[in-house]
PDB file of C-alpha atoms in Angstrom:
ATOM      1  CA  UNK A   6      -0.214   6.936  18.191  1.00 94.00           C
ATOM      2  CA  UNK A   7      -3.414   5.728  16.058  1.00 95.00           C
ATOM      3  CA  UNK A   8      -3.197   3.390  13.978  1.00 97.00           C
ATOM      4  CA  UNK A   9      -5.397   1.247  11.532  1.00 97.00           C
ATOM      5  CA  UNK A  10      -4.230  -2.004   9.503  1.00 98.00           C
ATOM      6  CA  UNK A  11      -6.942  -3.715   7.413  1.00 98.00           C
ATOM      7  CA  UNK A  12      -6.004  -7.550   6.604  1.00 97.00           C
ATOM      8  CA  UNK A  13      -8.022 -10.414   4.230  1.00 96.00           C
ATOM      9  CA  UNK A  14      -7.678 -11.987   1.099  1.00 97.00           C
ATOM     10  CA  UNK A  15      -6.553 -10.189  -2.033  1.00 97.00           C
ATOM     11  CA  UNK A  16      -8.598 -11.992  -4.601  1.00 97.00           C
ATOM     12  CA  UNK A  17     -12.575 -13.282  -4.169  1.00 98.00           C
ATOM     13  CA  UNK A  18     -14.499 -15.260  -6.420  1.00 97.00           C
ATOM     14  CA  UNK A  19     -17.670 -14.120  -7.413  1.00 97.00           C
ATOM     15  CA  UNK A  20     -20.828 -14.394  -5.161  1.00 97.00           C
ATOM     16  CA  UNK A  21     -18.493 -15.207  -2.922  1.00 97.00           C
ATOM     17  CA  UNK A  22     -18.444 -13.340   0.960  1.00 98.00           C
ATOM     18  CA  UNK A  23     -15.527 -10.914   1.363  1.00 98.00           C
ATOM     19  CA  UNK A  24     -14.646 -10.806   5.098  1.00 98.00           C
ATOM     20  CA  UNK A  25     -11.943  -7.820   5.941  1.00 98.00           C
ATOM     21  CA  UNK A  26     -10.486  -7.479   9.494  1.00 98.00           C
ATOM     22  CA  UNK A  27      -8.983  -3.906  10.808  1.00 98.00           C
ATOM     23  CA  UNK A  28      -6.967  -4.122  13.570  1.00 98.00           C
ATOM     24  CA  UNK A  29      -6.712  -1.167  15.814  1.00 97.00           C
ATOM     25  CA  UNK A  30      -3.831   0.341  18.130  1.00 96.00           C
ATOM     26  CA  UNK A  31      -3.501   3.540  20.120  1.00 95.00           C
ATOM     27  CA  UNK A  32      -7.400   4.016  21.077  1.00 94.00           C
ATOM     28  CA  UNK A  33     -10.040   1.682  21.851  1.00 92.00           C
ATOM     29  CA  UNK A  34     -13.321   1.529  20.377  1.00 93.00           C
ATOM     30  CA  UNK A  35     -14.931   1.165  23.742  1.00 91.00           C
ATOM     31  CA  UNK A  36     -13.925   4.943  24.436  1.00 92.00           C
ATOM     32  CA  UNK A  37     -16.815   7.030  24.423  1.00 93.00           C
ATOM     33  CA  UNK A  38     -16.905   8.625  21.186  1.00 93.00           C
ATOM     34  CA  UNK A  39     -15.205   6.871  18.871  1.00 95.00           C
ATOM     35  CA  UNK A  40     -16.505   5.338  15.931  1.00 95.00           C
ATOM     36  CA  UNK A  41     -14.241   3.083  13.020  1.00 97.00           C
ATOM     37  CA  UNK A  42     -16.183   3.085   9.595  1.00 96.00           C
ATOM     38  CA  UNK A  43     -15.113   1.412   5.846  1.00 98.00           C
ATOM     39  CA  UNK A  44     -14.302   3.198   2.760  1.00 97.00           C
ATOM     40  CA  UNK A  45     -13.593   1.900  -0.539  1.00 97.00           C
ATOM     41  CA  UNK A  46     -11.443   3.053  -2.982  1.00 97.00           C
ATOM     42  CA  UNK A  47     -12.613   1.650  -6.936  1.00 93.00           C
ATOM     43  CA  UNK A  48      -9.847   1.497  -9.781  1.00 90.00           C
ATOM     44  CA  UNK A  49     -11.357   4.857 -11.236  1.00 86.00           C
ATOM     45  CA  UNK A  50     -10.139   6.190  -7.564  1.00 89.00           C
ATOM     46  CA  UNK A  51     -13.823   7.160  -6.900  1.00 91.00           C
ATOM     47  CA  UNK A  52     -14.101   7.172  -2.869  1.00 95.00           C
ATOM     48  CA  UNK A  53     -17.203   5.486  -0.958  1.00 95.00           C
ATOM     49  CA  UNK A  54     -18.166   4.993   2.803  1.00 94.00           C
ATOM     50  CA  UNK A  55     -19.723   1.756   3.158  1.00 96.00           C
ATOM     51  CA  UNK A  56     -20.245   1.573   6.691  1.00 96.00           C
ATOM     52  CA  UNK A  57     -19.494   2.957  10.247  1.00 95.00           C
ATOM     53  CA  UNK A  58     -19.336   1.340  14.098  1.00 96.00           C
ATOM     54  CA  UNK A  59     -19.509   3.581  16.686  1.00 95.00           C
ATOM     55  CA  UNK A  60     -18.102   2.567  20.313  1.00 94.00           C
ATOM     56  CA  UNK A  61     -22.076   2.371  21.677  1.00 93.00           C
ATOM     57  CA  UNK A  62     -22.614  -0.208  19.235  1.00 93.00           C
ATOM     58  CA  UNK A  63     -24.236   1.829  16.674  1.00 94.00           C
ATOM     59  CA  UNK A  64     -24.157   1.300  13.272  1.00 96.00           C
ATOM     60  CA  UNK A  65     -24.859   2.776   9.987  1.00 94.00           C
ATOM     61  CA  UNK A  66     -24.534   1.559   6.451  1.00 95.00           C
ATOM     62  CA  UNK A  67     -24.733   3.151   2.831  1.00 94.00           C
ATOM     63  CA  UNK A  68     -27.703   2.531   1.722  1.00 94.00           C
ATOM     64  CA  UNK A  69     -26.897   1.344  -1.657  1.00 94.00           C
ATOM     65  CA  UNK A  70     -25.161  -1.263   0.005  1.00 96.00           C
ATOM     66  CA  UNK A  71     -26.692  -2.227   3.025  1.00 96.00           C
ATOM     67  CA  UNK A  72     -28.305  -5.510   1.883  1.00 97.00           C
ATOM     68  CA  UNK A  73     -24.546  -7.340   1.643  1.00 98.00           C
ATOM     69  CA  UNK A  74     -22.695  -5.642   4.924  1.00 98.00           C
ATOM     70  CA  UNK A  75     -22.394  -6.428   8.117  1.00 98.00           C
ATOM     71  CA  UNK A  76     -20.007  -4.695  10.464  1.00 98.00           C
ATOM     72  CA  UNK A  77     -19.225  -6.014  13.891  1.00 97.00           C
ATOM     73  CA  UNK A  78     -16.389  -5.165  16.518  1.00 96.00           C
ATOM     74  CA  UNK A  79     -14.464  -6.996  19.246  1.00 94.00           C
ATOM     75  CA  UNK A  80     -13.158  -5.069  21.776  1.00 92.00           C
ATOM     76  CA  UNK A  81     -11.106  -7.576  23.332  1.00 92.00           C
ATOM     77  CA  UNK A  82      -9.338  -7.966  20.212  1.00 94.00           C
ATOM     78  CA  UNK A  83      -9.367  -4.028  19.473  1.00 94.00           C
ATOM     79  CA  UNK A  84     -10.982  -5.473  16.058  1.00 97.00           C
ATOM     80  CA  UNK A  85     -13.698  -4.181  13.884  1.00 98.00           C
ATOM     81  CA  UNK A  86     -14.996  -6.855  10.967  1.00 98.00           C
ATOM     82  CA  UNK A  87     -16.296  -6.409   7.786  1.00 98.00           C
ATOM     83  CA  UNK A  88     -18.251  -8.881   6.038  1.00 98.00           C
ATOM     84  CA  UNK A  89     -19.711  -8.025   2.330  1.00 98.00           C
ATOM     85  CA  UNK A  90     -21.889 -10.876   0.697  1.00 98.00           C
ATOM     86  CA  UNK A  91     -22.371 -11.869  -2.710  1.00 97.00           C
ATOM     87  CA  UNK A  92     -18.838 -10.553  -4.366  1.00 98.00           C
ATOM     88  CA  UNK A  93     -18.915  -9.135  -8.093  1.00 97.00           C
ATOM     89  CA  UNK A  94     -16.411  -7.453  -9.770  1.00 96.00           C
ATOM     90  CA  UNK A  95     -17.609  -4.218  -9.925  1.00 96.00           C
ATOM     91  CA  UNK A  96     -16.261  -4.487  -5.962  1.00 97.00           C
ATOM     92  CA  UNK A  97     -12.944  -4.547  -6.896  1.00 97.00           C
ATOM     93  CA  UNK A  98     -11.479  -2.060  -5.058  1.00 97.00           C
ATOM     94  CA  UNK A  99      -9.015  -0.615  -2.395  1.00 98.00           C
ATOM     95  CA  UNK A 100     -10.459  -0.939   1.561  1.00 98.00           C
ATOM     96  CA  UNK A 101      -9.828   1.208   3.960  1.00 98.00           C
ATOM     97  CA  UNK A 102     -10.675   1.568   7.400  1.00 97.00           C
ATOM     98  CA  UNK A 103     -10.859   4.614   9.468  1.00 97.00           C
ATOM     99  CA  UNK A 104     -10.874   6.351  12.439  1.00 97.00           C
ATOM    100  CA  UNK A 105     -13.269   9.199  13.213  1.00 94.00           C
ATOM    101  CA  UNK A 106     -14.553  11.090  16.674  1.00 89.00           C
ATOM    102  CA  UNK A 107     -18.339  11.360  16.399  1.00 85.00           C
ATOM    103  CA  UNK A 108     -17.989  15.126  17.841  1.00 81.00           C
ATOM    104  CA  UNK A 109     -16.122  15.431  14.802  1.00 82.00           C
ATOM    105  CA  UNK A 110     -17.387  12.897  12.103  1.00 85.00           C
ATOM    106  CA  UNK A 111     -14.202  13.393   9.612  1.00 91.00           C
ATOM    107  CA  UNK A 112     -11.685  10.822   8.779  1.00 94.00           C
ATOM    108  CA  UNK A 113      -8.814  11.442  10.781  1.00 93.00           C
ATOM    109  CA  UNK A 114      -6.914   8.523  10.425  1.00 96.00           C
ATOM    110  CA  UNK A 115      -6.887   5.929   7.647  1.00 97.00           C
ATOM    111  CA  UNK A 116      -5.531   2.468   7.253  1.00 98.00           C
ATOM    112  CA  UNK A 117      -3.032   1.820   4.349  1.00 97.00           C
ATOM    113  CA  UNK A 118      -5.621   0.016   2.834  1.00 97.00           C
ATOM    114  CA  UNK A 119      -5.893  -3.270   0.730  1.00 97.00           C
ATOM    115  CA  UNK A 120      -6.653  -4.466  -2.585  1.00 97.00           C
ATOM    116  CA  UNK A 121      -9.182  -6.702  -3.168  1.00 98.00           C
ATOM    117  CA  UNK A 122      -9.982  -7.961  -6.436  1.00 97.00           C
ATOM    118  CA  UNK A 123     -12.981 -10.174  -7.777  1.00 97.00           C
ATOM    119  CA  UNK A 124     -12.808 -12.593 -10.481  1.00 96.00           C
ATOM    120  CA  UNK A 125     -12.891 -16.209 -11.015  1.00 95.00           C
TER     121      UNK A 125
ATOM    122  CA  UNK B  29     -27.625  11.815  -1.191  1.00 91.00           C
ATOM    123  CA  UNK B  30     -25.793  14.880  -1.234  1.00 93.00           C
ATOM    124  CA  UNK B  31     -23.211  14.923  -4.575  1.00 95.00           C
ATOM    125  CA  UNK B  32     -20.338  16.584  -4.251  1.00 96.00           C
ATOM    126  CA  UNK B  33     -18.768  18.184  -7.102  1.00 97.00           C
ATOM    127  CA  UNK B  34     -15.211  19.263  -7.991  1.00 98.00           C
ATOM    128  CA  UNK B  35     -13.419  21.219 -10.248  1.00 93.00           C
ATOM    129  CA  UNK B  36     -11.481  21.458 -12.477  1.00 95.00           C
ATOM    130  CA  UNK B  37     -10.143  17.880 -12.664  1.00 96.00           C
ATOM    131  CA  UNK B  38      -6.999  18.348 -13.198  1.00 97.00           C
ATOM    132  CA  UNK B  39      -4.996  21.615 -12.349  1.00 96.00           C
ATOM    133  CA  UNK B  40      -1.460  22.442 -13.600  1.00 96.00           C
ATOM    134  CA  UNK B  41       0.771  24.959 -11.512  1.00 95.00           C
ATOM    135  CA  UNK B  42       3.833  26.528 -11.597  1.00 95.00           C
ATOM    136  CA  UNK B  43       5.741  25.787  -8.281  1.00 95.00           C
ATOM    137  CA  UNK B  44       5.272  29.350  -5.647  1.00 95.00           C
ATOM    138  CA  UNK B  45       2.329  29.962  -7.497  1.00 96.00           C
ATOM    139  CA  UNK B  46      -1.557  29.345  -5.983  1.00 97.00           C
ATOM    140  CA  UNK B  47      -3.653  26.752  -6.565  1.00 97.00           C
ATOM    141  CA  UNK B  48      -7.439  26.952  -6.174  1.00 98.00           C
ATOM    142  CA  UNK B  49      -9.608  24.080  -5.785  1.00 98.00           C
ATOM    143  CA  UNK B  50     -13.222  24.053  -5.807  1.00 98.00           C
ATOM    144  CA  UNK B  51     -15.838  21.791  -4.268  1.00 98.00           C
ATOM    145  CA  UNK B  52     -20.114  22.381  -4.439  1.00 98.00           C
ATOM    146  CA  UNK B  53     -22.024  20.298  -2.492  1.00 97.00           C
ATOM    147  CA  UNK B  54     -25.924  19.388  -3.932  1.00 96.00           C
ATOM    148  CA  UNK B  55     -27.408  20.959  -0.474  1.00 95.00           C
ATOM    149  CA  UNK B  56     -25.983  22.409   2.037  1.00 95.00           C
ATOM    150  CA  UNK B  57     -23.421  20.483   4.011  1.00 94.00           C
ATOM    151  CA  UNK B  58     -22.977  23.781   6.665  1.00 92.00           C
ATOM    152  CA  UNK B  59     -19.387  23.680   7.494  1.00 94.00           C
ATOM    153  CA  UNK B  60     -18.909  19.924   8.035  1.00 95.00           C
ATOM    154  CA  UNK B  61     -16.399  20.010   4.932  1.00 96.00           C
ATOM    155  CA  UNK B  62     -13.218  17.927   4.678  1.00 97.00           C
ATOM    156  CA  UNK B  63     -10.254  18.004   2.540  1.00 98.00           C
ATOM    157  CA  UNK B  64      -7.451  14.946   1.829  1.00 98.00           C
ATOM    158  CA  UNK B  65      -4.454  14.616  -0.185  1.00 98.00           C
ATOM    159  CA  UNK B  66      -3.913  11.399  -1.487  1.00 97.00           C
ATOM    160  CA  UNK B  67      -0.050  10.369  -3.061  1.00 97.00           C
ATOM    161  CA  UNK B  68       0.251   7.474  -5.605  1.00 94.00           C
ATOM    162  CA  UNK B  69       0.127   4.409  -3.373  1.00 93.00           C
ATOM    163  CA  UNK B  70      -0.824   5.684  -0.120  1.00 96.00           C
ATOM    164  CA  UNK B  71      -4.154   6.129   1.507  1.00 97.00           C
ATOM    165  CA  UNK B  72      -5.485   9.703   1.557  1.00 97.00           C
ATOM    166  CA  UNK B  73      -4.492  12.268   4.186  1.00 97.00           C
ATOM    167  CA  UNK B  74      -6.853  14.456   6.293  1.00 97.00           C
ATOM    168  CA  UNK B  75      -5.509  18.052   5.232  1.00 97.00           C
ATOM    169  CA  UNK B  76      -8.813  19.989   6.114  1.00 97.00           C
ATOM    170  CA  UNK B  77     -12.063  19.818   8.307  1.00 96.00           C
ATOM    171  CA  UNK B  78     -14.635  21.892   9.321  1.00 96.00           C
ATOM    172  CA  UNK B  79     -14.078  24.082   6.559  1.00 97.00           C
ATOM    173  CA  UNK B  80     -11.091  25.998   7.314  1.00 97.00           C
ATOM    174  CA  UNK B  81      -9.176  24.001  10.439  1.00 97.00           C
ATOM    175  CA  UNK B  82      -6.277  22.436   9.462  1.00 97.00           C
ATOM    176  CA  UNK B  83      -5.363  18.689  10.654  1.00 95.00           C
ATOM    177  CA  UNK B  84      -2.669  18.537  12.737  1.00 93.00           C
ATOM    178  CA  UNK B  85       0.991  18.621  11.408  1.00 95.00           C
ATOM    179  CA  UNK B  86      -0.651  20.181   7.959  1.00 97.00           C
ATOM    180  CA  UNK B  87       1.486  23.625   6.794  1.00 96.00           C
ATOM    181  CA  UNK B  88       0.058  26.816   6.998  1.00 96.00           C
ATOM    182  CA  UNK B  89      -0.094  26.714   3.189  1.00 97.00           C
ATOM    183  CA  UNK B  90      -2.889  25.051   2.998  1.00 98.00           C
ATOM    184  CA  UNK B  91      -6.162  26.677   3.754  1.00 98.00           C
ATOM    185  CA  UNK B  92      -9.857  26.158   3.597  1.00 98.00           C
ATOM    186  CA  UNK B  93     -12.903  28.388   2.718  1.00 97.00           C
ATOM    187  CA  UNK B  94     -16.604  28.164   2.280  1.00 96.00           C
ATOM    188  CA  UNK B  95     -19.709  27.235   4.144  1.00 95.00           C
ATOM    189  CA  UNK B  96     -22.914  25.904   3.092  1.00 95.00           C
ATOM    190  CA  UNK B  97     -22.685  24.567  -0.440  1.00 97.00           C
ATOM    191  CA  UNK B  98     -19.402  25.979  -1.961  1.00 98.00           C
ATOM    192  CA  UNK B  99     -16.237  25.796  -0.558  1.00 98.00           C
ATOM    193  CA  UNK B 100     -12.433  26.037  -1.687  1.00 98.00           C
ATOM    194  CA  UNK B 101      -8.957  24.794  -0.536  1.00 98.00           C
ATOM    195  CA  UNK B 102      -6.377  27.160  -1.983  1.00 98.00           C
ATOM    196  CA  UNK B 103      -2.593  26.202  -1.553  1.00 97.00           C
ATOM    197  CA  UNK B 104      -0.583  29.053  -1.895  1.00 92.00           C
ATOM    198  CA  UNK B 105       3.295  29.284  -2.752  1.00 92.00           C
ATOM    199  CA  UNK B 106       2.858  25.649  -4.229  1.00 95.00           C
ATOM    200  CA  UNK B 107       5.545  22.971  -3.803  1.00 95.00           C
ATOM    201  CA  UNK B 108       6.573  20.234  -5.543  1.00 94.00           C
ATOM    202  CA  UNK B 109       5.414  17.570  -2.784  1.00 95.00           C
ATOM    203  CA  UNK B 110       2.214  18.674  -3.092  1.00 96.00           C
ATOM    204  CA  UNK B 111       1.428  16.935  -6.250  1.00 97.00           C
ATOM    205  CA  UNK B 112      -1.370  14.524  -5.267  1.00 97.00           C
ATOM    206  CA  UNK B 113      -5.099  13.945  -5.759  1.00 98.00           C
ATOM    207  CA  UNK B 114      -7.182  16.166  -3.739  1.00 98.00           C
ATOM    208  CA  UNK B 115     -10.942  15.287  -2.373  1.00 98.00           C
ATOM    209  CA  UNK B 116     -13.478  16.911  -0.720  1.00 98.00           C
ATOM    210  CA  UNK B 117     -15.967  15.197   1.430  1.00 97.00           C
ATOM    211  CA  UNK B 118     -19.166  16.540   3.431  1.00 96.00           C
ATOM    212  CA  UNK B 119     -19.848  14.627   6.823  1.00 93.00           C
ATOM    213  CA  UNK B 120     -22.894  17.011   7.265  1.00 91.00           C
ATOM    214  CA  UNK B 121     -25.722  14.375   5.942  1.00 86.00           C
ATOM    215  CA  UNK B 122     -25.656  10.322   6.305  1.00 82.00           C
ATOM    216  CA  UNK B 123     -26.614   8.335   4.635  1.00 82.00           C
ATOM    217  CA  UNK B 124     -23.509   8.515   3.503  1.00 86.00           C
ATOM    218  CA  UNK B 125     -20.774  10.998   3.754  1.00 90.00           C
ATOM    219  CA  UNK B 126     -20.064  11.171   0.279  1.00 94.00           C
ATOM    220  CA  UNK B 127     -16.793  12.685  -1.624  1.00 96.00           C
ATOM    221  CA  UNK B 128     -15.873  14.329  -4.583  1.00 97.00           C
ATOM    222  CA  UNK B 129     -14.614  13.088  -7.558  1.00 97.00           C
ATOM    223  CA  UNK B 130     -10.959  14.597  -7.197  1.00 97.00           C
ATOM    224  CA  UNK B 131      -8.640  17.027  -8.540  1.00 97.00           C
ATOM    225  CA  UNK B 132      -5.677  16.050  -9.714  1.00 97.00           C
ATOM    226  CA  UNK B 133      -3.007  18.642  -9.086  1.00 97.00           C
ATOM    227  CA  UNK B 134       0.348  18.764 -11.563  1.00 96.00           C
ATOM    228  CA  UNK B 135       3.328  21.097 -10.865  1.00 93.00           C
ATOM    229  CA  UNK B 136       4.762  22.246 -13.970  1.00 89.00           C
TER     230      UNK B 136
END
């Protein structure tokens, strides 16, 4: 059974860095194929990818946002990390991470997300 | 990017009646085409991909058209669990797989 559990804080100050941690169980991202990638969810409930991993050690990022992320992975921990620099509160949102097949490339599974909110 | 565009916004139906969603894509996205349901507190729910193949566990209710740039998810003989927010998302051209803006879906 796949699963997907994002942990961090729930409130950043701004230009702060945002580090999020998903934790993965029933597949490994060393499996040929697999990727994990980051979506966020904003207040107004508008839905954006922000960035994926893929089990070669690929990586992609939205371009709008590419500047401020960095996503890593740790196999031995079944981990993928997301780190997002210089917080502002316009990146208040809901994270989510998620599991996708690249012979596939939808969003199959999805964690149950967490709130982060930016203020001082 | 490719913007993906759905209407209407929000959609009121009678339950056993049909709804039909729509979803245009700015270019075309072939038939890399997802659809998810998302409930008030949860995360959203793959219902949809490629088009027209349902996820698995997903009732035969639910069913996907379209190729290219226009595409529809029609749920017939509707249900009262199947209030939700609906998106559409196109996996076809990174950077990035971008979604729609949702339709909210009311049963009367």
């Amino acid at each position: 059974q796949i699963t997907l559990k994002e942990s961090g804080p729930t409130l950043v100050k701004p230009t702060q860095t945002l580090t999020l941690t998903c934790t993965l169980s029933g597949f490994s991202l060393s499996t040929s194929g697999v990727a994990v990638g980051w979506i966020r969810q904003t207040p107004g409930k508008a839905l954006e990818c922000l960035a994926l991993i893929y089990w070669d050690e690929d990586k992609r990022y939205n371009p709008s946002l590419e500047s401020r992320l960095t996503i890593t992975k740790d196999t031995s921990k079944n981990q993928v990390v997301l780190t997002m620099t210089n917080m502002d509160p316009v990146d208040t949102a809901t994270y989510y991470c998620v599991h996708l097949m690249t012979t596939k490339n939808h969003y199959d599974y999805w964690g149950q997300g967490t709130l982060v909110s930016v203020s001082s | 990017e490719t913007v993906m565009t759905q209407s209407p916004a929000t959609l009121s139906v009678s339950p056993g009646e049909r709804a039909t969603l729509s979803c245009r894509a700015s270019q075309t996205v072939n038939n890399y085409l997802a659809w998810y349901q998302q409930k008030p507190g949860q995360a959203p729910r793959l219902l949809i991909y490629d088009a027209s193949t349902r996820a698995t566990g997903i009732p035969a209710r639910f069913s996907g058209s379209g190729s290219g740039t226009e595409f529809t998810l029609t749920i017939s003989s509707l249900q009262s669990e199947d209030s939700a927010v609906y998106y559409c998302q196109q996996y076809n051209n990174w950077p990035p797989y971008t979604f729609g803006q949702g339709t909210k879906l009311e049963i009367k």
